[in-house]
């Protein structure tokens, strides 16, 4: 399905239900255990229909996997495949902001809001997109430890991150959401 800095996502099957699932294989690195624990704890803490559902963790001879609900794709896929109409843009943006408000109310900063981390599912009955936030690998609780400004994706990063700030809050996610809004309107990221 895709790959990022910390792992790759594949389609798998849930052993008990037989349902298709997304399996995020984490790349081996020094902080692998901490990364998995942090992401899984945050996903449990903010569990809601607004956030991709963590179904479990598993380890085998192929690696360590986070098992999550399977979505239809990412907002990046949607933008790449067609132009979004004004109605869709407003509906998607409203959902993104609602989801950010949800995680921010739980004192969580995502730190990597971008079109590839906003997953979509097509609601066939209503002909709408349902969006969920995903990839909480770099997410942090507000001010629980020193922050690194080397987070996120450059073309979605807030100015304070680019200037080297080590103290920041939820505003960086809101800036990134604004970049998503611009990308939906323009068809490409304005900072690419």
PDB file of N, CA and C in Angstrom, residues 67-150:
ATOM      1  N   UNK A  67      -1.343  -3.869  13.264  1.00  0.00           N
ATOM      2  CA  UNK A  67      -2.485  -4.288  12.447  1.00  0.00           C
ATOM      3  C   UNK A  67      -3.591  -3.253  12.625  1.00  0.00           C
ATOM      4  N   UNK A  68      -4.026  -2.664  11.501  1.00  0.00           N
ATOM      5  CA  UNK A  68      -5.004  -1.582  11.546  1.00  0.00           C
ATOM      6  C   UNK A  68      -6.108  -1.816  10.523  1.00  0.00           C
ATOM      7  N   UNK A  69      -7.204  -1.083  10.698  1.00  0.00           N
ATOM      8  CA  UNK A  69      -8.290  -1.191   9.726  1.00  0.00           C
ATOM      9  C   UNK A  69      -7.787  -0.753   8.353  1.00  0.00           C
ATOM     10  N   UNK A  70      -8.325  -1.362   7.327  1.00  0.00           N
ATOM     11  CA  UNK A  70      -7.938  -1.048   5.955  1.00  0.00           C
ATOM     12  C   UNK A  70      -8.868   0.023   5.408  1.00  0.00           C
ATOM     13  N   UNK A  71      -8.286   1.078   4.880  1.00  0.00           N
ATOM     14  CA  UNK A  71      -9.054   2.154   4.261  1.00  0.00           C
ATOM     15  C   UNK A  71      -8.928   2.021   2.740  1.00  0.00           C
ATOM     16  N   UNK A  72      -9.644   2.868   2.001  1.00  0.00           N
ATOM     17  CA  UNK A  72      -9.622   2.796   0.535  1.00  0.00           C
ATOM     18  C   UNK A  72      -8.376   3.432  -0.070  1.00  0.00           C
ATOM     19  N   UNK A  73      -7.721   4.293   0.664  1.00  0.00           N
ATOM     20  CA  UNK A  73      -6.530   4.967   0.154  1.00  0.00           C
ATOM     21  C   UNK A  73      -6.284   6.230   0.944  1.00  0.00           C
ATOM     22  N   UNK A  74      -5.422   7.084   0.415  1.00  0.00           N
ATOM     23  CA  UNK A  74      -5.100   8.337   1.099  1.00  0.00           C
ATOM     24  C   UNK A  74      -5.689   9.520   0.336  1.00  0.00           C
ATOM     25  N   UNK A  75      -5.751  10.637   1.011  1.00  0.00           N
ATOM     26  CA  UNK A  75      -6.198  11.867   0.363  1.00  0.00           C
ATOM     27  C   UNK A  75      -5.253  12.223  -0.781  1.00  0.00           C
ATOM     28  N   UNK A  76      -3.981  11.913  -0.631  1.00  0.00           N
ATOM     29  CA  UNK A  76      -3.014  12.151  -1.718  1.00  0.00           C
ATOM     30  C   UNK A  76      -3.427  11.376  -2.969  1.00  0.00           C
ATOM     31  N   UNK A  77      -3.852  10.115  -2.792  1.00  0.00           N
ATOM     32  CA  UNK A  77      -4.317   9.312  -3.928  1.00  0.00           C
ATOM     33  C   UNK A  77      -5.509   9.978  -4.615  1.00  0.00           C
ATOM     34  N   UNK A  78      -6.446  10.466  -3.803  1.00  0.00           N
ATOM     35  CA  UNK A  78      -7.650  11.104  -4.351  1.00  0.00           C
ATOM     36  C   UNK A  78      -7.272  12.346  -5.146  1.00  0.00           C
ATOM     37  N   UNK A  79      -6.412  13.193  -4.575  1.00  0.00           N
ATOM     38  CA  UNK A  79      -6.004  14.430  -5.247  1.00  0.00           C
ATOM     39  C   UNK A  79      -5.262  14.117  -6.541  1.00  0.00           C
ATOM     40  N   UNK A  80      -4.439  13.076  -6.526  1.00  0.00           N
ATOM     41  CA  UNK A  80      -3.668  12.696  -7.720  1.00  0.00           C
ATOM     42  C   UNK A  80      -4.557  12.167  -8.837  1.00  0.00           C
ATOM     43  N   UNK A  81      -5.665  11.534  -8.462  1.00  0.00           N
ATOM     44  CA  UNK A  81      -6.490  10.878  -9.476  1.00  0.00           C
ATOM     45  C   UNK A  81      -7.567  11.767 -10.081  1.00  0.00           C
ATOM     46  N   UNK A  82      -7.954  12.823  -9.372  1.00  0.00           N
ATOM     47  CA  UNK A  82      -9.007  13.681  -9.922  1.00  0.00           C
ATOM     48  C   UNK A  82      -9.050  15.009  -9.188  1.00  0.00           C
ATOM     49  N   UNK A  83      -9.699  15.964  -9.810  1.00  0.00           N
ATOM     50  CA  UNK A  83      -9.888  17.273  -9.189  1.00  0.00           C
ATOM     51  C   UNK A  83     -11.068  17.176  -8.228  1.00  0.00           C
ATOM     52  N   UNK A  84     -10.890  17.670  -7.044  1.00  0.00           N
ATOM     53  CA  UNK A  84     -11.971  17.677  -6.064  1.00  0.00           C
ATOM     54  C   UNK A  84     -12.839  18.907  -6.276  1.00  0.00           C
ATOM     55  N   UNK A  85     -14.133  18.718  -6.170  1.00  0.00           N
ATOM     56  CA  UNK A  85     -15.062  19.836  -6.264  1.00  0.00           C
ATOM     57  C   UNK A  85     -15.119  20.607  -4.959  1.00  0.00           C
ATOM     58  N   UNK A  86     -15.696  21.788  -5.026  1.00  0.00           N
ATOM     59  CA  UNK A  86     -15.784  22.655  -3.847  1.00  0.00           C
ATOM     60  C   UNK A  86     -16.496  21.957  -2.690  1.00  0.00           C
ATOM     61  N   UNK A  87     -17.574  21.244  -2.977  1.00  0.00           N
ATOM     62  CA  UNK A  87     -18.331  20.550  -1.927  1.00  0.00           C
ATOM     63  C   UNK A  87     -17.461  19.498  -1.232  1.00  0.00           C
ATOM     64  N   UNK A  88     -16.736  18.692  -2.026  1.00  0.00           N
ATOM     65  CA  UNK A  88     -15.853  17.670  -1.448  1.00  0.00           C
ATOM     66  C   UNK A  88     -14.737  18.302  -0.624  1.00  0.00           C
ATOM     67  N   UNK A  89     -14.149  19.380  -1.137  1.00  0.00           N
ATOM     68  CA  UNK A  89     -13.056  20.051  -0.419  1.00  0.00           C
ATOM     69  C   UNK A  89     -13.545  20.544   0.937  1.00  0.00           C
ATOM     70  N   UNK A  90     -14.705  21.192   0.955  1.00  0.00           N
ATOM     71  CA  UNK A  90     -15.240  21.695   2.224  1.00  0.00           C
ATOM     72  C   UNK A  90     -15.534  20.550   3.189  1.00  0.00           C
ATOM     73  N   UNK A  91     -16.127  19.473   2.686  1.00  0.00           N
ATOM     74  CA  UNK A  91     -16.476  18.336   3.549  1.00  0.00           C
ATOM     75  C   UNK A  91     -15.224  17.665   4.108  1.00  0.00           C
ATOM     76  N   UNK A  92     -14.222  17.458   3.265  1.00  0.00           N
ATOM     77  CA  UNK A  92     -12.979  16.822   3.710  1.00  0.00           C
ATOM     78  C   UNK A  92     -12.257  17.722   4.706  1.00  0.00           C
ATOM     79  N   UNK A  93     -12.183  19.009   4.414  1.00  0.00           N
ATOM     80  CA  UNK A  93     -11.481  19.939   5.305  1.00  0.00           C
ATOM     81  C   UNK A  93     -12.167  20.003   6.667  1.00  0.00           C
ATOM     82  N   UNK A  94     -13.491  20.033   6.666  1.00  0.00           N
ATOM     83  CA  UNK A  94     -14.227  20.064   7.930  1.00  0.00           C
ATOM     84  C   UNK A  94     -13.889  18.820   8.759  1.00  0.00           C
ATOM     85  N   UNK A  95     -13.866  17.661   8.099  1.00  0.00           N
ATOM     86  CA  UNK A  95     -13.541  16.425   8.814  1.00  0.00           C
ATOM     87  C   UNK A  95     -12.113  16.444   9.358  1.00  0.00           C
ATOM     88  N   UNK A  96     -11.168  16.930   8.567  1.00  0.00           N
ATOM     89  CA  UNK A  96      -9.776  16.997   9.034  1.00  0.00           C
ATOM     90  C   UNK A  96      -9.690  17.865  10.284  1.00  0.00           C
ATOM     91  N   UNK A  97     -10.332  19.034  10.248  1.00  0.00           N
ATOM     92  CA  UNK A  97     -10.276  19.942  11.400  1.00  0.00           C
ATOM     93  C   UNK A  97     -10.982  19.342  12.617  1.00  0.00           C
ATOM     94  N   UNK A  98     -12.084  18.624  12.400  1.00  0.00           N
ATOM     95  CA  UNK A  98     -12.761  17.944  13.514  1.00  0.00           C
ATOM     96  C   UNK A  98     -11.857  16.877  14.123  1.00  0.00           C
ATOM     97  N   UNK A  99     -11.145  16.145  13.282  1.00  0.00           N
ATOM     98  CA  UNK A  99     -10.254  15.099  13.774  1.00  0.00           C
ATOM     99  C   UNK A  99      -9.075  15.693  14.537  1.00  0.00           C
ATOM    100  N   UNK A 100      -8.552  16.805  14.031  1.00  0.00           N
ATOM    101  CA  UNK A 100      -7.470  17.488  14.755  1.00  0.00           C
ATOM    102  C   UNK A 100      -7.968  18.001  16.101  1.00  0.00           C
ATOM    103  N   UNK A 101      -9.162  18.571  16.128  1.00  0.00           N
ATOM    104  CA  UNK A 101      -9.724  19.058  17.394  1.00  0.00           C
ATOM    105  C   UNK A 101      -9.842  17.908  18.394  1.00  0.00           C
ATOM    106  N   UNK A 102     -10.218  16.730  17.903  1.00  0.00           N
ATOM    107  CA  UNK A 102     -10.347  15.549  18.769  1.00  0.00           C
ATOM    108  C   UNK A 102      -9.007  15.174  19.401  1.00  0.00           C
ATOM    109  N   UNK A 103      -7.957  15.050  18.573  1.00  0.00           N
ATOM    110  CA  UNK A 103      -6.671  14.636  19.149  1.00  0.00           C
ATOM    111  C   UNK A 103      -6.065  15.755  19.993  1.00  0.00           C
ATOM    112  N   UNK A 104      -6.278  17.009  19.601  1.00  0.00           N
ATOM    113  CA  UNK A 104      -5.752  18.126  20.389  1.00  0.00           C
ATOM    114  C   UNK A 104      -6.456  18.213  21.744  1.00  0.00           C
ATOM    115  N   UNK A 105      -7.741  17.871  21.798  1.00  0.00           N
ATOM    116  CA  UNK A 105      -8.464  17.848  23.076  1.00  0.00           C
ATOM    117  C   UNK A 105      -7.871  16.795  24.013  1.00  0.00           C
ATOM    118  N   UNK A 106      -7.212  15.801  23.439  1.00  0.00           N
ATOM    119  CA  UNK A 106      -6.524  14.780  24.229  1.00  0.00           C
ATOM    120  C   UNK A 106      -5.054  15.145  24.457  1.00  0.00           C
ATOM    121  N   UNK A 107      -4.702  16.388  24.147  1.00  0.00           N
ATOM    122  CA  UNK A 107      -3.358  16.938  24.347  1.00  0.00           C
ATOM    123  C   UNK A 107      -2.298  16.173  23.549  1.00  0.00           C
ATOM    124  N   UNK A 108      -2.679  15.792  22.326  1.00  0.00           N
ATOM    125  CA  UNK A 108      -1.777  15.099  21.411  1.00  0.00           C
ATOM    126  C   UNK A 108      -1.510  16.006  20.216  1.00  0.00           C
ATOM    127  N   UNK A 109      -0.249  16.102  19.824  1.00  0.00           N
ATOM    128  CA  UNK A 109       0.139  16.796  18.595  1.00  0.00           C
ATOM    129  C   UNK A 109       0.597  15.712  17.626  1.00  0.00           C
ATOM    130  N   UNK A 110       0.005  15.666  16.454  1.00  0.00           N
ATOM    131  CA  UNK A 110       0.315  14.622  15.472  1.00  0.00           C
ATOM    132  C   UNK A 110       1.713  14.800  14.898  1.00  0.00           C
ATOM    133  N   UNK A 111       2.059  15.993  14.508  1.00  0.00           N
ATOM    134  CA  UNK A 111       3.372  16.407  13.989  1.00  0.00           C
ATOM    135  C   UNK A 111       3.677  15.965  12.564  1.00  0.00           C
ATOM    136  N   UNK A 112       2.768  15.252  11.901  1.00  0.00           N
ATOM    137  CA  UNK A 112       3.034  14.868  10.510  1.00  0.00           C
ATOM    138  C   UNK A 112       1.733  14.797   9.715  1.00  0.00           C
ATOM    139  N   UNK A 113       0.918  15.841   9.854  1.00  0.00           N
ATOM    140  CA  UNK A 113      -0.331  15.919   9.096  1.00  0.00           C
ATOM    141  C   UNK A 113       0.021  16.254   7.653  1.00  0.00           C
ATOM    142  N   UNK A 114      -0.373  15.371   6.749  1.00  0.00           N
ATOM    143  CA  UNK A 114      -0.150  15.565   5.314  1.00  0.00           C
ATOM    144  C   UNK A 114      -1.144  14.695   4.564  1.00  0.00           C
ATOM    145  N   UNK A 115      -1.259  14.916   3.271  1.00  0.00           N
ATOM    146  CA  UNK A 115      -2.282  14.217   2.493  1.00  0.00           C
ATOM    147  C   UNK A 115      -2.114  12.702   2.517  1.00  0.00           C
ATOM    148  N   UNK A 116      -0.901  12.204   2.637  1.00  0.00           N
ATOM    149  CA  UNK A 116      -0.719  10.745   2.675  1.00  0.00           C
ATOM    150  C   UNK A 116      -1.035  10.156   4.047  1.00  0.00           C
ATOM    151  N   UNK A 117      -1.178  10.992   5.080  1.00  0.00           N
ATOM    152  CA  UNK A 117      -1.549  10.523   6.415  1.00  0.00           C
ATOM    153  C   UNK A 117      -3.015  10.799   6.745  1.00  0.00           C
ATOM    154  N   UNK A 118      -3.751  11.281   5.765  1.00  0.00           N
ATOM    155  CA  UNK A 118      -5.203  11.415   5.881  1.00  0.00           C
ATOM    156  C   UNK A 118      -5.785  10.318   4.997  1.00  0.00           C
ATOM    157  N   UNK A 119      -6.342   9.292   5.628  1.00  0.00           N
ATOM    158  CA  UNK A 119      -6.866   8.157   4.876  1.00  0.00           C
ATOM    159  C   UNK A 119      -8.346   8.355   4.591  1.00  0.00           C
ATOM    160  N   UNK A 120      -8.789   7.815   3.472  1.00  0.00           N
ATOM    161  CA  UNK A 120     -10.174   8.019   3.048  1.00  0.00           C
ATOM    162  C   UNK A 120     -10.873   6.687   2.831  1.00  0.00           C
ATOM    163  N   UNK A 121     -12.160   6.733   3.056  1.00  0.00           N
ATOM    164  CA  UNK A 121     -13.040   5.610   2.724  1.00  0.00           C
ATOM    165  C   UNK A 121     -14.240   6.236   2.027  1.00  0.00           C
ATOM    166  N   UNK A 122     -14.595   5.673   0.912  1.00  0.00           N
ATOM    167  CA  UNK A 122     -15.733   6.187   0.150  1.00  0.00           C
ATOM    168  C   UNK A 122     -17.016   5.658   0.776  1.00  0.00           C
ATOM    169  N   UNK A 123     -17.923   6.559   1.128  1.00  0.00           N
ATOM    170  CA  UNK A 123     -19.240   6.186   1.636  1.00  0.00           C
ATOM    171  C   UNK A 123     -20.168   6.145   0.431  1.00  0.00           C
ATOM    172  N   UNK A 124     -20.381   4.954  -0.107  1.00  0.00           N
ATOM    173  CA  UNK A 124     -21.146   4.785  -1.340  1.00  0.00           C
ATOM    174  C   UNK A 124     -22.567   5.299  -1.273  1.00  0.00           C
ATOM    175  N   UNK A 125     -23.228   5.122  -0.130  1.00  0.00           N
ATOM    176  CA  UNK A 125     -24.618   5.552   0.000  1.00  0.00           C
ATOM    177  C   UNK A 125     -24.761   7.059  -0.140  1.00  0.00           C
ATOM    178  N   UNK A 126     -23.861   7.780   0.470  1.00  0.00           N
ATOM    179  CA  UNK A 126     -23.952   9.237   0.473  1.00  0.00           C
ATOM    180  C   UNK A 126     -23.043   9.876  -0.560  1.00  0.00           C
ATOM    181  N   UNK A 127     -22.252   9.055  -1.274  1.00  0.00           N
ATOM    182  CA  UNK A 127     -21.312   9.551  -2.276  1.00  0.00           C
ATOM    183  C   UNK A 127     -20.373  10.603  -1.680  1.00  0.00           C
ATOM    184  N   UNK A 128     -19.856  10.295  -0.487  1.00  0.00           N
ATOM    185  CA  UNK A 128     -18.953  11.207   0.216  1.00  0.00           C
ATOM    186  C   UNK A 128     -17.694  10.452   0.625  1.00  0.00           C
ATOM    187  N   UNK A 129     -16.692  11.236   1.019  1.00  0.00           N
ATOM    188  CA  UNK A 129     -15.482  10.669   1.603  1.00  0.00           C
ATOM    189  C   UNK A 129     -15.587  10.748   3.116  1.00  0.00           C
ATOM    190  N   UNK A 130     -15.182   9.676   3.780  1.00  0.00           N
ATOM    191  CA  UNK A 130     -14.996   9.702   5.226  1.00  0.00           C
ATOM    192  C   UNK A 130     -13.491   9.681   5.427  1.00  0.00           C
ATOM    193  N   UNK A 131     -12.980  10.618   6.215  1.00  0.00           N
ATOM    194  CA  UNK A 131     -11.528  10.685   6.406  1.00  0.00           C
ATOM    195  C   UNK A 131     -11.155  10.335   7.842  1.00  0.00           C
ATOM    196  N   UNK A 132      -9.958   9.740   7.972  1.00  0.00           N
ATOM    197  CA  UNK A 132      -9.408   9.401   9.281  1.00  0.00           C
ATOM    198  C   UNK A 132      -7.931   9.757   9.289  1.00  0.00           C
ATOM    199  N   UNK A 133      -7.453  10.189  10.442  1.00  0.00           N
ATOM    200  CA  UNK A 133      -6.033  10.477  10.598  1.00  0.00           C
ATOM    201  C   UNK A 133      -5.281   9.175  10.832  1.00  0.00           C
ATOM    202  N   UNK A 134      -4.075   9.102  10.281  1.00  0.00           N
ATOM    203  CA  UNK A 134      -3.255   7.896  10.409  1.00  0.00           C
ATOM    204  C   UNK A 134      -1.804   8.280  10.642  1.00  0.00           C
ATOM    205  N   UNK A 135      -0.991   7.285  10.879  1.00  0.00           N
ATOM    206  CA  UNK A 135       0.456   7.402  11.077  1.00  0.00           C
ATOM    207  C   UNK A 135       0.802   8.347  12.223  1.00  0.00           C
ATOM    208  N   UNK A 136       0.660   7.831  13.412  1.00  0.00           N
ATOM    209  CA  UNK A 136       0.968   8.591  14.621  1.00  0.00           C
ATOM    210  C   UNK A 136       2.390   8.297  15.108  1.00  0.00           C
ATOM    211  N   UNK A 137       3.266   7.905  14.189  1.00  0.00           N
ATOM    212  CA  UNK A 137       4.642   7.546  14.536  1.00  0.00           C
ATOM    213  C   UNK A 137       5.361   8.673  15.264  1.00  0.00           C
ATOM    214  N   UNK A 138       5.183   9.901  14.811  1.00  0.00           N
ATOM    215  CA  UNK A 138       5.891  11.036  15.419  1.00  0.00           C
ATOM    216  C   UNK A 138       5.017  11.812  16.405  1.00  0.00           C
ATOM    217  N   UNK A 139       3.788  11.354  16.648  1.00  0.00           N
ATOM    218  CA  UNK A 139       2.875  12.067  17.546  1.00  0.00           C
ATOM    219  C   UNK A 139       3.439  12.111  18.965  1.00  0.00           C
ATOM    220  N   UNK A 140       3.124  13.190  19.660  1.00  0.00           N
ATOM    221  CA  UNK A 140       3.610  13.385  21.030  1.00  0.00           C
ATOM    222  C   UNK A 140       2.518  14.004  21.889  1.00  0.00           C
ATOM    223  N   UNK A 141       2.614  13.726  23.161  1.00  0.00           N
ATOM    224  CA  UNK A 141       1.766  14.425  24.122  1.00  0.00           C
ATOM    225  C   UNK A 141       2.344  15.820  24.301  1.00  0.00           C
ATOM    226  N   UNK A 142       1.482  16.778  24.510  1.00  0.00           N
ATOM    227  CA  UNK A 142       1.944  18.157  24.638  1.00  0.00           C
ATOM    228  C   UNK A 142       2.961  18.305  25.761  1.00  0.00           C
ATOM    229  N   UNK A 143       4.145  18.748  25.404  1.00  0.00           N
ATOM    230  CA  UNK A 143       5.224  19.103  26.326  1.00  0.00           C
ATOM    231  C   UNK A 143       5.527  18.060  27.395  1.00  0.00           C
ATOM    232  N   UNK A 144       5.577  16.796  27.010  1.00  0.00           N
ATOM    233  CA  UNK A 144       5.951  15.769  27.983  1.00  0.00           C
ATOM    234  C   UNK A 144       7.446  15.513  27.983  1.00  0.00           C
ATOM    235  N   UNK A 145       8.137  16.016  26.984  1.00  0.00           N
ATOM    236  CA  UNK A 145       9.590  15.848  26.899  1.00  0.00           C
ATOM    237  C   UNK A 145      10.118  16.870  25.902  1.00  0.00           C
ATOM    238  N   UNK A 146      11.422  17.052  25.870  1.00  0.00           N
ATOM    239  CA  UNK A 146      11.967  17.991  24.886  1.00  0.00           C
ATOM    240  C   UNK A 146      11.557  17.571  23.479  1.00  0.00           C
ATOM    241  N   UNK A 147      11.299  18.560  22.660  1.00  0.00           N
ATOM    242  CA  UNK A 147      10.813  18.304  21.314  1.00  0.00           C
ATOM    243  C   UNK A 147      11.945  18.430  20.317  1.00  0.00           C
ATOM    244  N   UNK A 148      11.849  17.656  19.290  1.00  0.00           N
ATOM    245  CA  UNK A 148      12.766  17.803  18.162  1.00  0.00           C
ATOM    246  C   UNK A 148      12.023  18.556  17.078  1.00  0.00           C
ATOM    247  N   UNK A 149      12.691  19.493  16.440  1.00  0.00           N
ATOM    248  CA  UNK A 149      12.040  20.201  15.341  1.00  0.00           C
ATOM    249  C   UNK A 149      12.220  19.447  14.034  1.00  0.00           C
ATOM    250  N   UNK A 150      12.828  18.284  14.093  1.00  0.00           N
ATOM    251  CA  UNK A 150      13.030  17.470  12.895  1.00  0.00           C
ATOM    252  C   UNK A 150      11.911  16.439  12.790  1.00  0.00           C
TER     253      UNK A 150
END
